[in-house]
Amino acid sequence: MPERILVAVAWPYANGSIHLGQAAGAYLPADIFARYHRLKGNDVAMVSGSDSHGTPVTLAAENRGVSAEVVVEEYHAEFLDNWRRLGISFDLFTSTHTENHHAVAQDVFLRLLKNGYIYKDAMSQPYCEKDSRFLADRYVGGRCPHCNFDGARGDQCDNCGRTLDPEDLIGMACRLCGSPPVIRETEHFFLKLSAFESKLLEWARKQTHWRANVANFTVSYLEGGLHDRAITRDIEWGIPVPLDGYDGKRIYVWFEAVIGYLSAT
C-alpha cells in the first residue's frame, strides 16, 4: 500500500535571491528524496513557498523605497524561475501572502487562544522617538552580550546563534536612523511555550532514529527550558490579528510562517 510522504522544505525569505549553498543544502536533497518516493509509487506532497512577511522583507522594501508587496512579488517570481531552471519538483511552491495561508494561520491563533495557550500581556519594547514607531526585533542592532559580536540583531546573534531580546543588546540602536531607542510598554499576545516543554522533551527522548547531533541538540535545548514568547508585533505588514481592537498589530512571522507547511499541504 502506498505511503503518504510529506516533504517540508525550508521557506526562503522573499527579500533576496537564492544562493548556491541554499540550493545544494536544502532544495536539492529534498528533491532527491521526493523523486525517490514518487518512483516507489508513494503519494508525495513536497511543499514550500516564499516567506513573505516579517522585518527582513520590510527592511529590504524600505531600503529600496518600495512597498513590501513589490519586494515579495519580485522574489517569488524569481524563486519560481529558479526551481524551473534547476528542475526542483515542488508539488506546491506557494507564499505566506495568500488568502488560504492567512485563514489557516488566523484559525490556529484563535484555537490556541480559545484553549488557553495564548494570552495577553504587556511587554517592554524599543521605541524610536526620531521615527515615531515601535521597533520590531530586526530593526534593532547592537553588540551581543554573550559573544561580544558587534552586529547582533534584536532577535538573535548570527555569530553565536543565541536567541535574544532587543533589551539584551549592548549599545542598542535603531537600524533605520542609528539613534538609541527608548523602552516603552506595549500590549502583545504571548504563546505559552512553557506548557509544551515536558511533553516535547518526553517525545524527543524517544526519537532513537534521529542522528546523534540532532537528538542531542534538541534534547539539550528543551532541557534548557521553553519560555513564553510574544507572537505579535507592532508592524503594518503581515497577517492581521483576528480580533477587534488590534488593527496596528500583526501575527509574528516566526509563529505564522511555520504554519505554512499545514496551509500549503
PDB file of N, CA and C in Angstrom, residues 55 122-142 152-155 164-188 230 232-235 249:
ATOM      1  N   THR A  55      10.183  41.351   9.289  1.00  0.00           N
ATOM      2  CA  THR A  55      11.043  42.517   9.113  1.00  0.00           C
ATOM      3  C   THR A  55      12.130  42.374   8.056  1.00  0.00           C
ATOM      4  N   ALA A 122       1.579  42.789  28.866  1.00  0.00           N
ATOM      5  CA  ALA A 122       2.369  43.965  28.489  1.00  0.00           C
ATOM      6  C   ALA A 122       3.831  43.561  28.395  1.00  0.00           C
ATOM      7  N   MET A 123       4.540  44.176  27.465  1.00  0.00           N
ATOM      8  CA  MET A 123       5.967  43.916  27.351  1.00  0.00           C
ATOM      9  C   MET A 123       6.683  45.219  27.027  1.00  0.00           C
ATOM     10  N   SER A 124       7.943  45.270  27.393  1.00  0.00           N
ATOM     11  CA  SER A 124       8.763  46.426  27.068  1.00  0.00           C
ATOM     12  C   SER A 124       9.329  46.250  25.670  1.00  0.00           C
ATOM     13  N   GLN A 125       9.286  47.300  24.880  1.00  0.00           N
ATOM     14  CA  GLN A 125       9.760  47.211  23.509  1.00  0.00           C
ATOM     15  C   GLN A 125      10.452  48.515  23.126  1.00  0.00           C
ATOM     16  N   PRO A 126      11.515  48.429  22.323  1.00  0.00           N
ATOM     17  CA  PRO A 126      12.198  49.653  21.883  1.00  0.00           C
ATOM     18  C   PRO A 126      11.276  50.534  21.039  1.00  0.00           C
ATOM     19  N   TYR A 127      11.363  51.827  21.293  1.00  0.00           N
ATOM     20  CA  TYR A 127      10.569  52.796  20.541  1.00  0.00           C
ATOM     21  C   TYR A 127      11.509  53.901  20.065  1.00  0.00           C
ATOM     22  N   CYS A 128      11.528  54.123  18.744  1.00  0.00           N
ATOM     23  CA  CYS A 128      12.387  55.161  18.188  1.00  0.00           C
ATOM     24  C   CYS A 128      11.630  56.485  18.177  1.00  0.00           C
ATOM     25  N   GLU A 129      12.079  57.425  19.007  1.00  0.00           N
ATOM     26  CA  GLU A 129      11.403  58.723  19.076  1.00  0.00           C
ATOM     27  C   GLU A 129      11.625  59.537  17.807  1.00  0.00           C
ATOM     28  N   LYS A 130      12.744  59.320  17.144  1.00  0.00           N
ATOM     29  CA  LYS A 130      13.023  60.055  15.906  1.00  0.00           C
ATOM     30  C   LYS A 130      12.094  59.602  14.781  1.00  0.00           C
ATOM     31  N   ASP A 131      11.849  58.285  14.681  1.00  0.00           N
ATOM     32  CA  ASP A 131      10.985  57.750  13.637  1.00  0.00           C
ATOM     33  C   ASP A 131       9.541  57.568  14.085  1.00  0.00           C
ATOM     34  N   SER A 132       9.275  57.821  15.378  1.00  0.00           N
ATOM     35  CA  SER A 132       7.916  57.715  15.944  1.00  0.00           C
ATOM     36  C   SER A 132       7.290  56.347  15.688  1.00  0.00           C
ATOM     37  N   ARG A 133       8.015  55.292  16.084  1.00  0.00           N
ATOM     38  CA  ARG A 133       7.495  53.946  15.857  1.00  0.00           C
ATOM     39  C   ARG A 133       8.131  52.951  16.816  1.00  0.00           C
ATOM     40  N   PHE A 134       7.352  51.926  17.182  1.00  0.00           N
ATOM     41  CA  PHE A 134       7.927  50.793  17.893  1.00  0.00           C
ATOM     42  C   PHE A 134       8.807  50.031  16.913  1.00  0.00           C
ATOM     43  N   LEU A 135       9.886  49.470  17.427  1.00  0.00           N
ATOM     44  CA  LEU A 135      10.850  48.779  16.580  1.00  0.00           C
ATOM     45  C   LEU A 135      10.751  47.275  16.785  1.00  0.00           C
ATOM     46  N   ALA A 136      10.370  46.571  15.709  1.00  0.00           N
ATOM     47  CA  ALA A 136      10.402  45.110  15.757  1.00  0.00           C
ATOM     48  C   ALA A 136      11.854  44.645  15.910  1.00  0.00           C
ATOM     49  N   ASP A 137      12.028  43.376  16.292  1.00  0.00           N
ATOM     50  CA  ASP A 137      13.336  42.859  16.695  1.00  0.00           C
ATOM     51  C   ASP A 137      14.474  43.203  15.731  1.00  0.00           C
ATOM     52  N   ARG A 138      14.226  42.978  14.432  1.00  0.00           N
ATOM     53  CA  ARG A 138      15.305  43.151  13.455  1.00  0.00           C
ATOM     54  C   ARG A 138      15.564  44.611  13.101  1.00  0.00           C
ATOM     55  N   TYR A 139      14.752  45.506  13.628  1.00  0.00           N
ATOM     56  CA  TYR A 139      15.007  46.932  13.430  1.00  0.00           C
ATOM     57  C   TYR A 139      15.971  47.471  14.484  1.00  0.00           C
ATOM     58  N   VAL A 140      16.409  46.582  15.373  1.00  0.00           N
ATOM     59  CA  VAL A 140      17.324  46.976  16.449  1.00  0.00           C
ATOM     60  C   VAL A 140      18.639  46.216  16.282  1.00  0.00           C
ATOM     61  N   GLY A 141      19.741  46.909  16.454  1.00  0.00           N
ATOM     62  CA  GLY A 141      21.047  46.279  16.369  1.00  0.00           C
ATOM     63  C   GLY A 141      21.915  46.665  17.549  1.00  0.00           C
ATOM     64  N   GLY A 142      23.017  45.932  17.747  1.00  0.00           N
ATOM     65  CA  GLY A 142      23.929  46.227  18.848  1.00  0.00           C
ATOM     66  C   GLY A 142      24.918  45.100  19.036  1.00  0.00           C
ATOM     67  N   ALA A 152      24.875  42.048  16.206  1.00  0.00           N
ATOM     68  CA  ALA A 152      23.728  41.227  16.585  1.00  0.00           C
ATOM     69  C   ALA A 152      22.429  41.990  16.336  1.00  0.00           C
ATOM     70  N   ARG A 153      21.362  41.226  16.098  1.00  0.00           N
ATOM     71  CA  ARG A 153      20.041  41.806  15.914  1.00  0.00           C
ATOM     72  C   ARG A 153      19.234  41.646  17.197  1.00  0.00           C
ATOM     73  N   GLY A 154      18.076  42.279  17.217  1.00  0.00           N
ATOM     74  CA  GLY A 154      17.233  42.215  18.400  1.00  0.00           C
ATOM     75  C   GLY A 154      16.526  40.897  18.610  1.00  0.00           C
ATOM     76  N   ASP A 155      16.636  39.966  17.644  1.00  0.00           N
ATOM     77  CA  ASP A 155      16.009  38.658  17.825  1.00  0.00           C
ATOM     78  C   ASP A 155      17.032  37.547  18.030  1.00  0.00           C
ATOM     79  N   LEU A 164      17.837  36.265  21.289  1.00  0.00           N
ATOM     80  CA  LEU A 164      17.951  37.476  22.090  1.00  0.00           C
ATOM     81  C   LEU A 164      16.632  38.240  22.129  1.00  0.00           C
ATOM     82  N   ASP A 165      16.519  39.112  23.114  1.00  0.00           N
ATOM     83  CA  ASP A 165      15.514  40.163  23.125  1.00  0.00           C
ATOM     84  C   ASP A 165      16.249  41.476  22.891  1.00  0.00           C
ATOM     85  N   PRO A 166      15.580  42.474  22.290  1.00  0.00           N
ATOM     86  CA  PRO A 166      16.274  43.729  21.980  1.00  0.00           C
ATOM     87  C   PRO A 166      16.997  44.353  23.173  1.00  0.00           C
ATOM     88  N   GLU A 167      16.385  44.254  24.366  1.00  0.00           N
ATOM     89  CA  GLU A 167      16.994  44.870  25.546  1.00  0.00           C
ATOM     90  C   GLU A 167      18.270  44.164  25.998  1.00  0.00           C
ATOM     91  N   ASP A 168      18.511  42.962  25.479  1.00  0.00           N
ATOM     92  CA  ASP A 168      19.742  42.244  25.815  1.00  0.00           C
ATOM     93  C   ASP A 168      20.965  42.891  25.167  1.00  0.00           C
ATOM     94  N   LEU A 169      20.760  43.587  24.053  1.00  0.00           N
ATOM     95  CA  LEU A 169      21.871  44.125  23.273  1.00  0.00           C
ATOM     96  C   LEU A 169      22.628  45.216  24.013  1.00  0.00           C
ATOM     97  N   ILE A 170      23.916  45.242  23.821  1.00  0.00           N
ATOM     98  CA  ILE A 170      24.760  46.318  24.363  1.00  0.00           C
ATOM     99  C   ILE A 170      24.864  47.399  23.285  1.00  0.00           C
ATOM    100  N   GLY A 171      24.590  48.627  23.652  1.00  0.00           N
ATOM    101  CA  GLY A 171      24.627  49.718  22.682  1.00  0.00           C
ATOM    102  C   GLY A 171      23.492  49.625  21.677  1.00  0.00           C
ATOM    103  N   MET A 172      22.298  49.305  22.150  1.00  0.00           N
ATOM    104  CA  MET A 172      21.135  49.144  21.286  1.00  0.00           C
ATOM    105  C   MET A 172      20.875  50.401  20.462  1.00  0.00           C
ATOM    106  N   ALA A 173      20.631  50.208  19.148  1.00  0.00           N
ATOM    107  CA  ALA A 173      20.405  51.345  18.260  1.00  0.00           C
ATOM    108  C   ALA A 173      19.373  50.991  17.201  1.00  0.00           C
ATOM    109  N   CYS A 174      18.630  51.986  16.747  1.00  0.00           N
ATOM    110  CA  CYS A 174      17.669  51.814  15.665  1.00  0.00           C
ATOM    111  C   CYS A 174      18.440  51.599  14.362  1.00  0.00           C
ATOM    112  N   ARG A 175      18.096  50.557  13.621  1.00  0.00           N
ATOM    113  CA  ARG A 175      18.811  50.248  12.386  1.00  0.00           C
ATOM    114  C   ARG A 175      18.378  51.139  11.231  1.00  0.00           C
ATOM    115  N   LEU A 176      17.342  51.946  11.435  1.00  0.00           N
ATOM    116  CA  LEU A 176      16.892  52.862  10.388  1.00  0.00           C
ATOM    117  C   LEU A 176      17.624  54.194  10.443  1.00  0.00           C
ATOM    118  N   CYS A 177      17.765  54.730  11.669  1.00  0.00           N
ATOM    119  CA  CYS A 177      18.365  56.059  11.791  1.00  0.00           C
ATOM    120  C   CYS A 177      19.610  56.089  12.669  1.00  0.00           C
ATOM    121  N   GLY A 178      19.887  54.990  13.388  1.00  0.00           N
ATOM    122  CA  GLY A 178      21.079  54.921  14.223  1.00  0.00           C
ATOM    123  C   GLY A 178      20.937  55.495  15.611  1.00  0.00           C
ATOM    124  N   SER A 179      19.809  56.098  15.916  1.00  0.00           N
ATOM    125  CA  SER A 179      19.636  56.713  17.239  1.00  0.00           C
ATOM    126  C   SER A 179      19.267  55.645  18.276  1.00  0.00           C
ATOM    127  N   PRO A 180      19.636  55.884  19.551  1.00  0.00           N
ATOM    128  CA  PRO A 180      19.285  54.914  20.595  1.00  0.00           C
ATOM    129  C   PRO A 180      17.797  54.992  20.923  1.00  0.00           C
ATOM    130  N   PRO A 181      17.078  53.873  20.870  1.00  0.00           N
ATOM    131  CA  PRO A 181      15.650  53.903  21.197  1.00  0.00           C
ATOM    132  C   PRO A 181      15.413  53.965  22.697  1.00  0.00           C
ATOM    133  N   VAL A 182      14.219  54.362  23.067  1.00  0.00           N
ATOM    134  CA  VAL A 182      13.785  54.309  24.465  1.00  0.00           C
ATOM    135  C   VAL A 182      12.905  53.066  24.613  1.00  0.00           C
ATOM    136  N   ILE A 183      12.688  52.640  25.840  1.00  0.00           N
ATOM    137  CA  ILE A 183      11.867  51.459  26.100  1.00  0.00           C
ATOM    138  C   ILE A 183      10.481  51.905  26.572  1.00  0.00           C
ATOM    139  N   ARG A 184       9.466  51.435  25.863  1.00  0.00           N
ATOM    140  CA  ARG A 184       8.083  51.728  26.236  1.00  0.00           C
ATOM    141  C   ARG A 184       7.299  50.429  26.343  1.00  0.00           C
ATOM    142  N   GLU A 185       6.205  50.493  27.091  1.00  0.00           N
ATOM    143  CA  GLU A 185       5.356  49.317  27.224  1.00  0.00           C
ATOM    144  C   GLU A 185       4.325  49.269  26.114  1.00  0.00           C
ATOM    145  N   THR A 186       4.061  48.056  25.623  1.00  0.00           N
ATOM    146  CA  THR A 186       3.024  47.835  24.627  1.00  0.00           C
ATOM    147  C   THR A 186       2.417  46.462  24.890  1.00  0.00           C
ATOM    148  N   GLU A 187       1.152  46.292  24.548  1.00  0.00           N
ATOM    149  CA  GLU A 187       0.464  45.021  24.803  1.00  0.00           C
ATOM    150  C   GLU A 187       0.617  44.086  23.618  1.00  0.00           C
ATOM    151  N   HIS A 188       0.920  42.809  23.912  1.00  0.00           N
ATOM    152  CA  HIS A 188       1.044  41.810  22.861  1.00  0.00           C
ATOM    153  C   HIS A 188       0.445  40.486  23.312  1.00  0.00           C
ATOM    154  N   ALA A 230       6.328  36.415  22.844  1.00  0.00           N
ATOM    155  CA  ALA A 230       5.348  37.270  22.167  1.00  0.00           C
ATOM    156  C   ALA A 230       5.243  36.845  20.707  1.00  0.00           C
ATOM    157  N   THR A 232       3.045  38.551  18.496  1.00  0.00           N
ATOM    158  CA  THR A 232       2.526  39.660  17.696  1.00  0.00           C
ATOM    159  C   THR A 232       3.554  40.783  17.692  1.00  0.00           C
ATOM    160  N   ARG A 233       3.442  41.670  16.714  1.00  0.00           N
ATOM    161  CA  ARG A 233       4.366  42.788  16.581  1.00  0.00           C
ATOM    162  C   ARG A 233       3.610  44.050  16.156  1.00  0.00           C
ATOM    163  N   ASP A 234       4.171  45.200  16.505  1.00  0.00           N
ATOM    164  CA  ASP A 234       3.601  46.486  16.098  1.00  0.00           C
ATOM    165  C   ASP A 234       4.141  46.852  14.722  1.00  0.00           C
ATOM    166  N   ILE A 235       3.608  46.201  13.698  1.00  0.00           N
ATOM    167  CA  ILE A 235       4.017  46.464  12.323  1.00  0.00           C
ATOM    168  C   ILE A 235       2.773  46.468  11.439  1.00  0.00           C
ATOM    169  N   LYS A 249      -1.499  45.740  14.942  1.00  0.00           N
ATOM    170  CA  LYS A 249      -0.617  44.617  15.274  1.00  0.00           C
ATOM    171  C   LYS A 249      -0.771  43.504  14.243  1.00  0.00           C
TER     172      LYS A 249
END
